[in-house]
Each structure stands twice: as structure tokens, then as C-alpha cells.
Amino acid sequence: MSDPTVIVRERPDTRSDGPMLGGEREVLEHWLDLYRETVLLKIAGLSGDQLARRAIPPSSLSPAGVVRHLTEVEAYWLRTVLLGEDVVARWSTKGDPDADLDGATSDNAAESIEAYEQELVASRAALAGWDDLDGAVVGRRRGQQLNLRWILTHLIEEYARHPGHMDLLREAIDGQTGY
């Protein structure tokens, strides 16, 4: 019988090394998707209370907080910057720029995870609609033009550090470790 308090159900680990001889775009998107899947694997089997637990004092990081942060990262880079859409951050504001990380609670954990999964759908659609790695994207970052190659590389870099945080958080919550 499954635990009704679990927000993200256990899932098989289907990650792979990806296209070892793939083209640049294929390899970049593979690594981004690998990290996205890693995030979901890291939170699989956790309840709302566990997702909101700040397990390593004095840090305010929680698994759900990291997921909320990555939701806003996805929206910013792949919809606001890539496509030039006017996307309002779900949680962070100028007055509270860390609300994505700090505002995770057991009461909003399920909603936060659902928002992440929905944003992944929107992000993948944004990527699918943009062919060119080299040309300038629609939006700008701090007034600077950039291309999709830069965005994908930055997203991989952004994602690469957060599963490490989640490893520590998850181990402190229930002892689970793993890649």
C-alpha cells in the first residue's frame, strides 16, 4: 500500500549517459534533462513535511525550496530570456528575493512540486520551438544579448549544484543516498 502523504511517488531511475557521440544541442539538452530527472528522483517518496524540512541548520534550504527555486530558474531562462515572455516569478519578489527558497512549507509542498512539473513542460516546449544555438535570443540578461548555447550551459551549471544540496538534505531527512 502506498503512503498517502507522499507527494512524489517513487520512480524508476531511467537516467543514462546519453548520446556519447551526439551533437552539441543533443548533448546539452540531455545533461539538462538528466539533472531535471535527478531532482525528481531526489524528492521521490517524501511527504510534505519532509519536503519542507530544513535539515541542515543554519541553512534555510529544504528539498521543496530547491524545487521552487528551480521552477523560477526554468521560467526565467527559457521563457523570459529565451522567448521574451513577461513571466512573473511565482514566489520571489523584489522585497523577498529568496521567497522561492524560504517559503516552502508542508502545506504548499504538493503545489510547489506540481508547479515545477508544469514548468518543465513549458520549458521543454520553449526549447523545442527554438532551433538556433548561436543567434541572439529575444530577451536579455542584465541588458546583455546572449544565445541559447549560453542559456543551456548556464542551466546545466545551475542544476549541477542543486542535486548536491538535495543529496545532503535527503540524507539528513531519511538516510537515503545515491546519484
CSV table of C-alpha atoms in Angstrom, one decimal:
chain,number,residue,atom,x,y,z
A,1,MET,CA,0.0,0.0,0.0
A,2,SER,CA,1.4,3.4,-0.9
A,3,ASP,CA,1.8,6.2,1.6
A,4,PRO,CA,-0.9,8.9,1.0
A,5,THR,CA,1.3,11.6,2.5
A,6,VAL,CA,4.0,11.1,-0.2
A,7,ILE,CA,4.0,14.0,-2.7
A,8,VAL,CA,6.2,12.5,-5.5
A,9,ARG,CA,5.8,8.8,-6.0
A,10,GLU,CA,8.9,6.5,-6.2
A,11,ARG,CA,10.0,6.2,-9.8
A,12,PRO,CA,12.5,4.0,-11.7
A,13,ASP,CA,15.9,5.6,-12.4
A,14,THR,CA,15.9,5.8,-16.2
A,15,ARG,CA,18.9,8.2,-16.4
A,16,SER,CA,21.6,7.3,-18.9
A,17,ASP,CA,25.0,8.7,-20.0
A,18,GLY,CA,23.1,9.9,-23.1
A,19,PRO,CA,24.4,10.5,-26.5
A,20,MET,CA,28.2,10.0,-26.1
A,21,LEU,CA,28.8,10.9,-29.8
A,22,GLY,CA,25.8,13.3,-30.0
A,23,GLY,CA,25.7,16.8,-31.5
A,24,GLU,CA,26.1,19.8,-29.3
A,25,ARG,CA,22.4,20.6,-28.8
A,26,GLU,CA,21.5,16.9,-28.2
A,27,VAL,CA,24.2,16.6,-25.5
A,28,LEU,CA,23.4,19.9,-23.8
A,29,GLU,CA,19.7,19.0,-23.6
A,30,HIS,CA,20.5,15.5,-22.4
A,31,TRP,CA,22.5,16.9,-19.4
A,32,LEU,CA,19.8,19.4,-18.6
A,33,ASP,CA,17.2,16.6,-18.6
A,34,LEU,CA,19.4,14.3,-16.6
A,35,TYR,CA,19.6,16.9,-13.8
A,36,ARG,CA,15.8,17.6,-14.0
A,37,GLU,CA,15.2,13.9,-13.6
A,38,THR,CA,17.8,13.7,-10.7
A,39,VAL,CA,15.8,16.4,-8.9
A,40,LEU,CA,12.6,14.4,-9.2
A,41,LEU,CA,14.4,11.2,-8.0
A,42,LYS,CA,15.8,13.1,-5.0
A,43,ILE,CA,12.4,14.0,-3.8
A,44,ALA,CA,10.6,10.8,-4.6
A,45,GLY,CA,8.9,9.1,-1.7
A,46,LEU,CA,8.9,12.2,0.6
A,47,SER,CA,5.9,13.6,2.4
A,48,GLY,CA,5.1,17.3,2.6
A,49,ASP,CA,6.7,17.6,6.0
A,50,GLN,CA,9.9,16.0,4.7
A,51,LEU,CA,9.9,18.2,1.6
A,52,ALA,CA,9.7,21.3,3.7
A,53,ARG,CA,12.3,20.2,6.3
A,54,ARG,CA,15.3,22.4,6.7
A,55,ALA,CA,17.5,19.6,7.5
A,56,ILE,CA,21.0,21.2,7.8
A,57,PRO,CA,21.0,24.2,10.2
A,58,PRO,CA,21.6,27.0,9.9
A,59,SER,CA,20.7,26.8,6.3
A,60,SER,CA,17.1,27.5,5.3
A,61,LEU,CA,17.3,25.1,2.3
A,62,SER,CA,14.7,22.4,2.0
A,63,PRO,CA,14.0,20.0,-0.8
A,64,ALA,CA,10.8,21.8,-1.7
A,65,GLY,CA,12.6,25.2,-1.5
A,66,VAL,CA,15.2,24.0,-4.0
A,67,VAL,CA,12.4,22.7,-6.3
A,68,ARG,CA,10.7,26.1,-6.1
A,69,HIS,CA,13.9,27.9,-6.9
A,70,LEU,CA,14.5,25.6,-10.0
A,71,THR,CA,10.9,26.3,-11.1
A,72,GLU,CA,11.6,30.0,-11.2
A,73,VAL,CA,15.0,29.4,-12.8
A,74,GLU,CA,13.4,27.4,-15.6
A,75,ALA,CA,10.7,30.1,-16.2
A,76,TYR,CA,13.2,32.9,-16.2
A,77,TRP,CA,15.8,31.4,-18.6
A,78,LEU,CA,13.6,29.5,-21.0
A,79,ARG,CA,10.5,31.8,-21.2
A,80,THR,CA,11.6,35.3,-20.1
A,81,VAL,CA,15.1,35.4,-21.5
A,82,LEU,CA,14.9,32.9,-24.4
A,83,LEU,CA,11.4,33.9,-25.7
A,84,GLY,CA,11.0,37.3,-24.2
A,85,GLU,CA,7.8,36.4,-22.4
A,86,ASP,CA,6.6,38.5,-19.5
A,87,VAL,CA,6.7,35.8,-16.8
A,88,VAL,CA,6.1,36.9,-13.3
A,89,ALA,CA,8.1,34.9,-10.7
A,90,ARG,CA,5.7,32.5,-8.8
A,91,TRP,CA,7.2,33.2,-5.3
A,92,SER,CA,10.2,35.6,-5.3
A,93,THR,CA,9.7,39.4,-5.3
A,94,LYS,CA,12.0,42.4,-5.1
A,95,GLY,CA,11.1,42.7,-1.5
A,96,ASP,CA,11.6,39.0,-0.8
A,97,PRO,CA,14.0,37.6,-3.4
A,98,ASP,CA,14.5,34.4,-1.5
A,99,ALA,CA,10.8,33.6,-1.1
A,100,ASP,CA,11.2,30.7,-3.6
A,101,LEU,CA,13.8,29.0,-1.3
A,102,ASP,CA,12.5,30.2,2.1
A,103,GLY,CA,8.7,30.0,1.5
A,104,ALA,CA,8.4,26.2,1.2
A,105,THR,CA,6.1,24.6,3.8
A,106,SER,CA,4.5,21.3,4.2
A,107,ASP,CA,1.2,22.9,3.3
A,108,ASN,CA,2.4,24.2,-0.1
A,109,ALA,CA,4.9,21.3,-0.9
A,110,ALA,CA,2.5,19.5,-3.3
A,111,GLU,CA,1.6,22.7,-5.1
A,112,SER,CA,5.3,23.5,-5.4
A,113,ILE,CA,6.2,20.2,-6.9
A,114,GLU,CA,3.2,20.4,-9.3
A,115,ALA,CA,4.4,23.9,-10.4
A,116,TYR,CA,7.9,22.5,-11.1
A,117,GLU,CA,6.5,19.7,-13.2
A,118,GLN,CA,4.3,22.1,-15.1
A,119,GLU,CA,7.2,24.5,-15.7
A,120,LEU,CA,9.2,21.6,-17.1
A,121,VAL,CA,6.5,21.1,-19.7
A,122,ALA,CA,6.6,24.8,-20.6
A,123,SER,CA,10.4,24.9,-20.7
A,124,ARG,CA,10.6,21.9,-22.9
A,125,ALA,CA,8.1,23.5,-25.3
A,126,ALA,CA,10.1,26.7,-25.3
A,127,LEU,CA,13.3,24.8,-26.2
A,128,ALA,CA,11.6,22.8,-28.9
A,129,GLY,CA,10.5,26.0,-30.6
A,130,TRP,CA,14.0,27.5,-30.8
A,131,ASP,CA,16.4,26.0,-33.3
A,132,ASP,CA,19.5,28.2,-33.1
A,133,LEU,CA,22.2,27.8,-30.5
A,134,ASP,CA,24.2,30.7,-31.9
A,135,GLY,CA,21.9,33.6,-32.7
A,136,ALA,CA,20.8,36.1,-30.0
A,137,VAL,CA,17.6,35.1,-28.1
A,138,VAL,CA,14.7,37.5,-27.7
A,139,GLY,CA,15.3,38.6,-24.1
A,140,ARG,CA,18.3,39.9,-22.4
A,141,ARG,CA,20.2,39.3,-19.2
A,142,ARG,CA,21.1,42.5,-17.4
A,143,GLY,CA,20.9,44.3,-20.7
A,144,GLN,CA,23.3,41.9,-22.5
A,145,GLN,CA,22.4,39.8,-25.5
A,146,LEU,CA,23.1,36.1,-25.3
A,147,ASN,CA,22.4,32.9,-27.2
A,148,LEU,CA,20.7,29.6,-26.4
A,149,ARG,CA,24.1,27.9,-26.0
A,150,TRP,CA,24.9,30.2,-23.1
A,151,ILE,CA,21.5,29.7,-21.5
A,152,LEU,CA,21.7,25.9,-21.8
A,153,THR,CA,25.2,25.9,-20.4
A,154,HIS,CA,24.1,28.1,-17.5
A,155,LEU,CA,21.1,26.0,-16.8
A,156,ILE,CA,23.3,22.9,-16.6
A,157,GLU,CA,25.7,24.7,-14.2
A,158,GLU,CA,22.7,25.9,-12.1
A,159,TYR,CA,21.3,22.4,-11.9
A,160,ALA,CA,24.6,20.8,-11.3
A,161,ARG,CA,25.0,22.4,-7.9
A,162,HIS,CA,21.5,21.8,-6.6
A,163,PRO,CA,21.3,18.0,-6.6
A,164,GLY,CA,24.4,18.1,-4.3
A,165,HIS,CA,22.4,20.2,-1.9
A,166,MET,CA,19.5,17.8,-2.3
A,167,ASP,CA,21.8,14.8,-1.6
A,168,LEU,CA,22.7,16.3,1.8
A,169,LEU,CA,19.1,17.3,2.6
A,170,ARG,CA,17.7,13.9,1.7
A,171,GLU,CA,20.4,12.0,3.7
A,172,ALA,CA,19.6,14.2,6.7
A,173,ILE,CA,15.9,13.5,6.3
A,174,ASP,CA,15.8,9.8,5.9
A,175,GLY,CA,19.3,8.5,5.3
A,176,GLN,CA,18.8,7.9,1.5
A,177,THR,CA,21.9,8.5,-0.6
A,178,GLY,CA,22.7,7.9,-4.2
A,179,TYR,CA,23.5,9.5,-7.5
